[in-house]
mmCIF file of N, CA and C in Angstrom:
data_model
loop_
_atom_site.group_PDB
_atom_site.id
_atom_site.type_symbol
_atom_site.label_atom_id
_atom_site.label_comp_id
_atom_site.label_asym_id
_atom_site.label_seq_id
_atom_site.Cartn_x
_atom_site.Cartn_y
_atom_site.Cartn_z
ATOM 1 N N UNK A 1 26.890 -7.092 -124.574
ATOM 2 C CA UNK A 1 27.750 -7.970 -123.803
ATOM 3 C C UNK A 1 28.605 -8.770 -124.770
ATOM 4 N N UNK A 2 30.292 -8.711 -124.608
ATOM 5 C CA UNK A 2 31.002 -9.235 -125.335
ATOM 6 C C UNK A 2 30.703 -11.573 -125.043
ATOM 7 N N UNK A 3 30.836 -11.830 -126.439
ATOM 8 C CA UNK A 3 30.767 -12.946 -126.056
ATOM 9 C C UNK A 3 32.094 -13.455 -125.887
ATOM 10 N N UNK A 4 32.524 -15.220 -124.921
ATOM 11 C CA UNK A 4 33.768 -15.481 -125.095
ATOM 12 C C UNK A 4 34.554 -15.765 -126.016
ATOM 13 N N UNK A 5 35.440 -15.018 -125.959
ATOM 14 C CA UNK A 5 36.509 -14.984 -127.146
ATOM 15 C C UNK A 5 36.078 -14.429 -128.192
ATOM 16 N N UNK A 6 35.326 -12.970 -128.292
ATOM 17 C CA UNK A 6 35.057 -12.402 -129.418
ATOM 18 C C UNK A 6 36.908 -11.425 -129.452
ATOM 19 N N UNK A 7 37.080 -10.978 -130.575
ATOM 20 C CA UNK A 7 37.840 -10.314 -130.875
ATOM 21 C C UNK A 7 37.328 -8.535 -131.017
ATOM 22 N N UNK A 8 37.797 -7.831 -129.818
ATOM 23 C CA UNK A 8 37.583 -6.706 -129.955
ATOM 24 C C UNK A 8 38.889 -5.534 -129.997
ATOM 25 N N UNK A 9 38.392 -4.665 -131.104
ATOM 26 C CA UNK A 9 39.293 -3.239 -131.388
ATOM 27 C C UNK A 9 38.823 -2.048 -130.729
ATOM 28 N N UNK A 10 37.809 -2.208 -129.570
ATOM 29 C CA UNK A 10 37.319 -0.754 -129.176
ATOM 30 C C UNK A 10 37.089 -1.332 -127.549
ATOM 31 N N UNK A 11 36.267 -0.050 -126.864
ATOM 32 C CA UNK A 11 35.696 -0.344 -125.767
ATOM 33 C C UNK A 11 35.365 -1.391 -125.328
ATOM 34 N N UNK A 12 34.726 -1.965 -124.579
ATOM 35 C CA UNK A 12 34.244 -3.166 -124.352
ATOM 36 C C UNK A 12 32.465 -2.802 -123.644
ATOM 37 N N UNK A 13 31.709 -2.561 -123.975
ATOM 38 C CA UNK A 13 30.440 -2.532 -123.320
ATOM 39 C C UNK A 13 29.568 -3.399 -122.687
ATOM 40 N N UNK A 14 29.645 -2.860 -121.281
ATOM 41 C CA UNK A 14 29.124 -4.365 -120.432
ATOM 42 C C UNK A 14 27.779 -3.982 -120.383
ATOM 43 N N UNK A 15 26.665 -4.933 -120.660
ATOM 44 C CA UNK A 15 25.029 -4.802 -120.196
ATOM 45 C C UNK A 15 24.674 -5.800 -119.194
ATOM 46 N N UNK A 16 24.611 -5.699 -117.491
ATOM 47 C CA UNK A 16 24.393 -6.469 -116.941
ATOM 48 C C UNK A 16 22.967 -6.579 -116.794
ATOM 49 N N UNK A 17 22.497 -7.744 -116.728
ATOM 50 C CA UNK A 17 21.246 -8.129 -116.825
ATOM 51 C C UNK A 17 20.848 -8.645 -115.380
ATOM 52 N N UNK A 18 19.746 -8.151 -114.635
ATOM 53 C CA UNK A 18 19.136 -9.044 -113.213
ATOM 54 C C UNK A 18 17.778 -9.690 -113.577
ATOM 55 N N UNK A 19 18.283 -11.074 -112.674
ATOM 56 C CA UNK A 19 17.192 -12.060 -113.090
ATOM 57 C C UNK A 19 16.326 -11.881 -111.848
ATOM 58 N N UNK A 20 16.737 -11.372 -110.467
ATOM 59 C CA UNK A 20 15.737 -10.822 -109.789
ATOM 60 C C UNK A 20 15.762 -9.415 -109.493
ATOM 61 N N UNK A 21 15.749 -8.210 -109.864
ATOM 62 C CA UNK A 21 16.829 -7.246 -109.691
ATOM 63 C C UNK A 21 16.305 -6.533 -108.078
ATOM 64 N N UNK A 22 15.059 -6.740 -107.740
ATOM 65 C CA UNK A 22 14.831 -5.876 -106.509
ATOM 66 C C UNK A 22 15.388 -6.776 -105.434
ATOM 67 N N UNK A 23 16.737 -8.257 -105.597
ATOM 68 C CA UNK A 23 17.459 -8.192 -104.345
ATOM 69 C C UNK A 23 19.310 -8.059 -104.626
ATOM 70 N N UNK A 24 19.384 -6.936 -105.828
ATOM 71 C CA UNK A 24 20.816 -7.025 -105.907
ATOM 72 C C UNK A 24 21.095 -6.004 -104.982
ATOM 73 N N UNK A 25 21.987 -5.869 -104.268
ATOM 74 C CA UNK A 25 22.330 -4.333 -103.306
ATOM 75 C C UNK A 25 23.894 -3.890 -104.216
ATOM 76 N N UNK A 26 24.203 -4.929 -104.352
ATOM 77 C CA UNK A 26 25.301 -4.080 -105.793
ATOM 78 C C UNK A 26 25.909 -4.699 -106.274
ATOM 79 N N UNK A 27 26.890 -4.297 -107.523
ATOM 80 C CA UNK A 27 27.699 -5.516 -108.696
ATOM 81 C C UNK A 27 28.886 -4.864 -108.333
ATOM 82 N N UNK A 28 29.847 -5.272 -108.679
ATOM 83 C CA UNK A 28 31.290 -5.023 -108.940
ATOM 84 C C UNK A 28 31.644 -5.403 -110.254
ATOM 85 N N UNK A 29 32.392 -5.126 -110.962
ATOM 86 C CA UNK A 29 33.107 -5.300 -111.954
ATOM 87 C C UNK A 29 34.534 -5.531 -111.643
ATOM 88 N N UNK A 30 35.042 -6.705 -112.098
ATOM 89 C CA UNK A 30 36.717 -6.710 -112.196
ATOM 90 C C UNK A 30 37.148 -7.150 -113.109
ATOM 91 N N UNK A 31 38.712 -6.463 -113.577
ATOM 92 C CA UNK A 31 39.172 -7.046 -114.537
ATOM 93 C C UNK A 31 40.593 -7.810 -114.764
ATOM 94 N N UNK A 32 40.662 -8.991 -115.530
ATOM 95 C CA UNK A 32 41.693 -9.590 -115.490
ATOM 96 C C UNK A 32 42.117 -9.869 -113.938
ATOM 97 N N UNK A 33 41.539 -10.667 -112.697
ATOM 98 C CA UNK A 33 41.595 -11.083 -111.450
ATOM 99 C C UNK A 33 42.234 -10.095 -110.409
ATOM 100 N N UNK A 34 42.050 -8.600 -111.023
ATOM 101 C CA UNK A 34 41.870 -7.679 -110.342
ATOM 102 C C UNK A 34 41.861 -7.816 -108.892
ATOM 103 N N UNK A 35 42.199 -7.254 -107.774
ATOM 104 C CA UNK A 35 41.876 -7.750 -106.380
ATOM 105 C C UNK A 35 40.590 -6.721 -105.794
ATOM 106 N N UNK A 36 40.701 -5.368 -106.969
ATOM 107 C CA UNK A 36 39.580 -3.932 -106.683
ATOM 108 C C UNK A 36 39.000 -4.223 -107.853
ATOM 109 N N UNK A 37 38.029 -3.850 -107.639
ATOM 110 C CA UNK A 37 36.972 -4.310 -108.861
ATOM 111 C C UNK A 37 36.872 -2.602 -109.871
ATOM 112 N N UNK A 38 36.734 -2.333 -111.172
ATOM 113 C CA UNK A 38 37.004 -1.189 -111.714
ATOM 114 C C UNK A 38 35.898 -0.533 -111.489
ATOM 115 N N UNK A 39 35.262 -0.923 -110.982
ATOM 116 C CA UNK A 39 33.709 -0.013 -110.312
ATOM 117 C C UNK A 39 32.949 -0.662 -109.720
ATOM 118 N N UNK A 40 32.517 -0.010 -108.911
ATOM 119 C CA UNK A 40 31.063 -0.633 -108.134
ATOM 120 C C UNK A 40 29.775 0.174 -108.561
ATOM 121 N N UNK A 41 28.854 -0.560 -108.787
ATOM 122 C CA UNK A 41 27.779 -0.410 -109.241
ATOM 123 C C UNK A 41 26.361 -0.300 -108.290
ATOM 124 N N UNK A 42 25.671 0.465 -107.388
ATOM 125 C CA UNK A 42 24.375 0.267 -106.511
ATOM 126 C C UNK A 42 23.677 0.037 -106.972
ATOM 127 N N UNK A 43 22.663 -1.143 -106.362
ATOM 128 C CA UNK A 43 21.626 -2.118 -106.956
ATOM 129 C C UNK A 43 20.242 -0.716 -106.836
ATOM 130 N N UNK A 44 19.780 -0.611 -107.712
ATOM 131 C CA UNK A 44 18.452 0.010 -107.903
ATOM 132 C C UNK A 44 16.974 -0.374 -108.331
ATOM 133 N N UNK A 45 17.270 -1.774 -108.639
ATOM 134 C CA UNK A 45 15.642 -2.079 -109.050
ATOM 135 C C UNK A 45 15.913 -2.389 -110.455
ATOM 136 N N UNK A 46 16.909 -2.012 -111.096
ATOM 137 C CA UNK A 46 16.476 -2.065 -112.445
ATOM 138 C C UNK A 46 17.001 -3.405 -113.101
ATOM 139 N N UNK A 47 16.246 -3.627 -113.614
ATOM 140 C CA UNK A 47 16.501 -5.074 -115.029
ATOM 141 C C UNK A 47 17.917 -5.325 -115.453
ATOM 142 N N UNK A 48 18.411 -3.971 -115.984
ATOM 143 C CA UNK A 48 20.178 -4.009 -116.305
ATOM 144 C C UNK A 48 20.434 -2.379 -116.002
ATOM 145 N N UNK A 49 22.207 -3.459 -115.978
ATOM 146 C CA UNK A 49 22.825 -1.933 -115.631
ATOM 147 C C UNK A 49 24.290 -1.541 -116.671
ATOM 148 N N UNK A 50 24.779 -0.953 -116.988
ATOM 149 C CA UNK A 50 25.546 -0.599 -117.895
ATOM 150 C C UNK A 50 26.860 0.091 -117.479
ATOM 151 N N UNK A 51 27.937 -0.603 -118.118
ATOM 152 C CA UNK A 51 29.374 -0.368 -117.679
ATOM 153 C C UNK A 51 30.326 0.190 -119.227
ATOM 154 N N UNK A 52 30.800 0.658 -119.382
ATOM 155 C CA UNK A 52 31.803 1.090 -120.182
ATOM 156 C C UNK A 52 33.450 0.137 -119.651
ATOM 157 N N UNK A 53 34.134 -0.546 -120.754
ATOM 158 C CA UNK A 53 36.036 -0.637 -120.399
ATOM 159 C C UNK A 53 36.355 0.018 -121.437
ATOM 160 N N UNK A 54 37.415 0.963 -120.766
ATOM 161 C CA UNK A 54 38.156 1.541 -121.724
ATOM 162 C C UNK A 54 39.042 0.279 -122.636
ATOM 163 N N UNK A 55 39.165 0.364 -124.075
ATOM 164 C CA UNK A 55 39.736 -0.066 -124.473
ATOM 165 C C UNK A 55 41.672 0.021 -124.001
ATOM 166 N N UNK A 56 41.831 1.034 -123.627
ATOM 167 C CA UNK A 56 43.379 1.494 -122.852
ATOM 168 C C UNK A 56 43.380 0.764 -121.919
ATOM 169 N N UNK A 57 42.284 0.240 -121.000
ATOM 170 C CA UNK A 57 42.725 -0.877 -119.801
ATOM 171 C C UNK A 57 42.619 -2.240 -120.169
ATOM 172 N N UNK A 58 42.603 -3.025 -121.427
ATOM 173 C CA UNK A 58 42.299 -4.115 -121.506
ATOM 174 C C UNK A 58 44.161 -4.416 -121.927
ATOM 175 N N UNK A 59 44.683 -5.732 -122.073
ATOM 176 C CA UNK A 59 45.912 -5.734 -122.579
ATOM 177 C C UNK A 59 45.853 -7.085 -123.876
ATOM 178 N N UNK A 60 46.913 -6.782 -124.495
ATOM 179 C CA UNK A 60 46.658 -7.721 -125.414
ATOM 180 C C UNK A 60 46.282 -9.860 -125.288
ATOM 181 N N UNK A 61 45.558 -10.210 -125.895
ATOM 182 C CA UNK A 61 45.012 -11.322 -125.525
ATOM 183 C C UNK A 61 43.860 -11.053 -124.793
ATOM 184 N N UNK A 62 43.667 -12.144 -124.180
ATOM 185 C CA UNK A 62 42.408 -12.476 -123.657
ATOM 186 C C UNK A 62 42.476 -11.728 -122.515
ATOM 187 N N UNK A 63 41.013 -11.456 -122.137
ATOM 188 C CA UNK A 63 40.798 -10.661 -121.089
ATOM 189 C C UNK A 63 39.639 -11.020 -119.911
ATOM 190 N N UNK A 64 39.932 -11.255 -118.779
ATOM 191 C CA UNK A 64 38.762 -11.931 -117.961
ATOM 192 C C UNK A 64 37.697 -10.809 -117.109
ATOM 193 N N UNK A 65 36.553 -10.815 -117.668
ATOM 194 C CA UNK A 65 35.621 -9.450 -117.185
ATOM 195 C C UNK A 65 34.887 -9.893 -116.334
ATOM 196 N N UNK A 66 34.710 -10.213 -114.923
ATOM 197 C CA UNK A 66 34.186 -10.706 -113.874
ATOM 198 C C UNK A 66 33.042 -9.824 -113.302
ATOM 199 N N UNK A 67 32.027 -10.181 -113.372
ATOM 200 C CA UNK A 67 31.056 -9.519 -112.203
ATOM 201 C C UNK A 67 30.476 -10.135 -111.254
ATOM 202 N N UNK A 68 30.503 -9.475 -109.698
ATOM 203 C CA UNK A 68 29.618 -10.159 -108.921
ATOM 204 C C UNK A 68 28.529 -9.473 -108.714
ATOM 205 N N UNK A 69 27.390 -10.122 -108.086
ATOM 206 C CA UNK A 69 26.606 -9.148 -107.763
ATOM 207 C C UNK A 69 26.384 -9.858 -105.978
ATOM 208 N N UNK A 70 25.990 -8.940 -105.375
ATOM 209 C CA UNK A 70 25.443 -8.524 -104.002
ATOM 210 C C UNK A 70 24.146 -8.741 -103.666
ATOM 211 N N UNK A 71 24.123 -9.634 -103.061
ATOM 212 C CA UNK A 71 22.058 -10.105 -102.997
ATOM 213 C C UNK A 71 22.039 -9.391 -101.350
ATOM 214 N N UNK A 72 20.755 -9.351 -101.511
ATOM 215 C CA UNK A 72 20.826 -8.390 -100.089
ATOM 216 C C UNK A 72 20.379 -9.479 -99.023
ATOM 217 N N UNK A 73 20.272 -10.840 -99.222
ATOM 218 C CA UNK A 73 20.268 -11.816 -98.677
ATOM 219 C C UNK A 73 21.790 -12.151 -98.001
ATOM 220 N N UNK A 74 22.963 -11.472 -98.033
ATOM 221 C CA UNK A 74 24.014 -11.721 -97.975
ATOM 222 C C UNK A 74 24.924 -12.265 -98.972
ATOM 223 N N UNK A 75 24.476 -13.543 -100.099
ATOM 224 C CA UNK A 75 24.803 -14.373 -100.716
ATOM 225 C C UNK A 75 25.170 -13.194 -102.013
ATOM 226 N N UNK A 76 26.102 -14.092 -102.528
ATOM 227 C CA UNK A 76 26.706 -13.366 -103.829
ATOM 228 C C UNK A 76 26.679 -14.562 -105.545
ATOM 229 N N UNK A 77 26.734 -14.133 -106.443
ATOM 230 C CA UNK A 77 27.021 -14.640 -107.202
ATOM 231 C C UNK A 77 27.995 -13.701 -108.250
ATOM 232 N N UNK A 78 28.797 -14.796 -108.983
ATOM 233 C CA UNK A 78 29.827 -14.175 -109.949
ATOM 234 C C UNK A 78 29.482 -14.668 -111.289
ATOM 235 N N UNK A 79 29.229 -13.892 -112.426
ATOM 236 C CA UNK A 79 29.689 -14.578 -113.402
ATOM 237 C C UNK A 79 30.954 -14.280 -114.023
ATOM 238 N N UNK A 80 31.596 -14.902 -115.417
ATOM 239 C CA UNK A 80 33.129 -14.878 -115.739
ATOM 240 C C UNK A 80 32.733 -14.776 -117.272
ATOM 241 N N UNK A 81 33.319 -13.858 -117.720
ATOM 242 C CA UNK A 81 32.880 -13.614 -119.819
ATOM 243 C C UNK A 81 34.671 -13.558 -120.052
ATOM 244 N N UNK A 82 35.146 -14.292 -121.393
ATOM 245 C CA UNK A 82 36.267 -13.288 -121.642
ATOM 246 C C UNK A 82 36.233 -13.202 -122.677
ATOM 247 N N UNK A 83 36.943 -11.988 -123.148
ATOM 248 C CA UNK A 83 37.213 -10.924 -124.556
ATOM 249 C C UNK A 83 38.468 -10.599 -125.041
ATOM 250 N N UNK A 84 38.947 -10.947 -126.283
ATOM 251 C CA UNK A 84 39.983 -10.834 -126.819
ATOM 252 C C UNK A 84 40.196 -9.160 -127.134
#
């Protein structure tokens, strides 16, 4: 997981981590306030889940990598990382 404001020349590799994971029903990924998120992700049980950004979709400067996740409670949470 990129930290904020690291300076990156390649991919960007996301490791999402669940702090309860048997109630995520799914994450999204978006980038730069995106309105479609660059993937959706189905919640499976597991601890983390793993995303690839192409380095070709990021643009120069800072970059805002948003995930929400999907509690199957209805309720959502987002977090916000950004990467140079």
């Amino acid at each position: 997981t990129p930290e904020s404001q690291t300076n990156s020349k390649s991919n960007i590799s996301l490791k999402i981590k669940a702090v309860t994971p048997s109630v995520i029903s799914k994450l999204e990924v978006y980038l730069n306030d995106a309105s479609t998120p660059v993937t959706t992700i189905t919640g499976n049980g597991a601890v983390s889940y793993s995303y690839t950004i192409a380095m070709a979709s990021l643009k120069d400067g800072s970059n805002k990598i948003a995930v929400k996740a999907y509690l199957s409670s209805g309720s959502t949470y987002t977090d916000v990382r950004y990467v140079r």
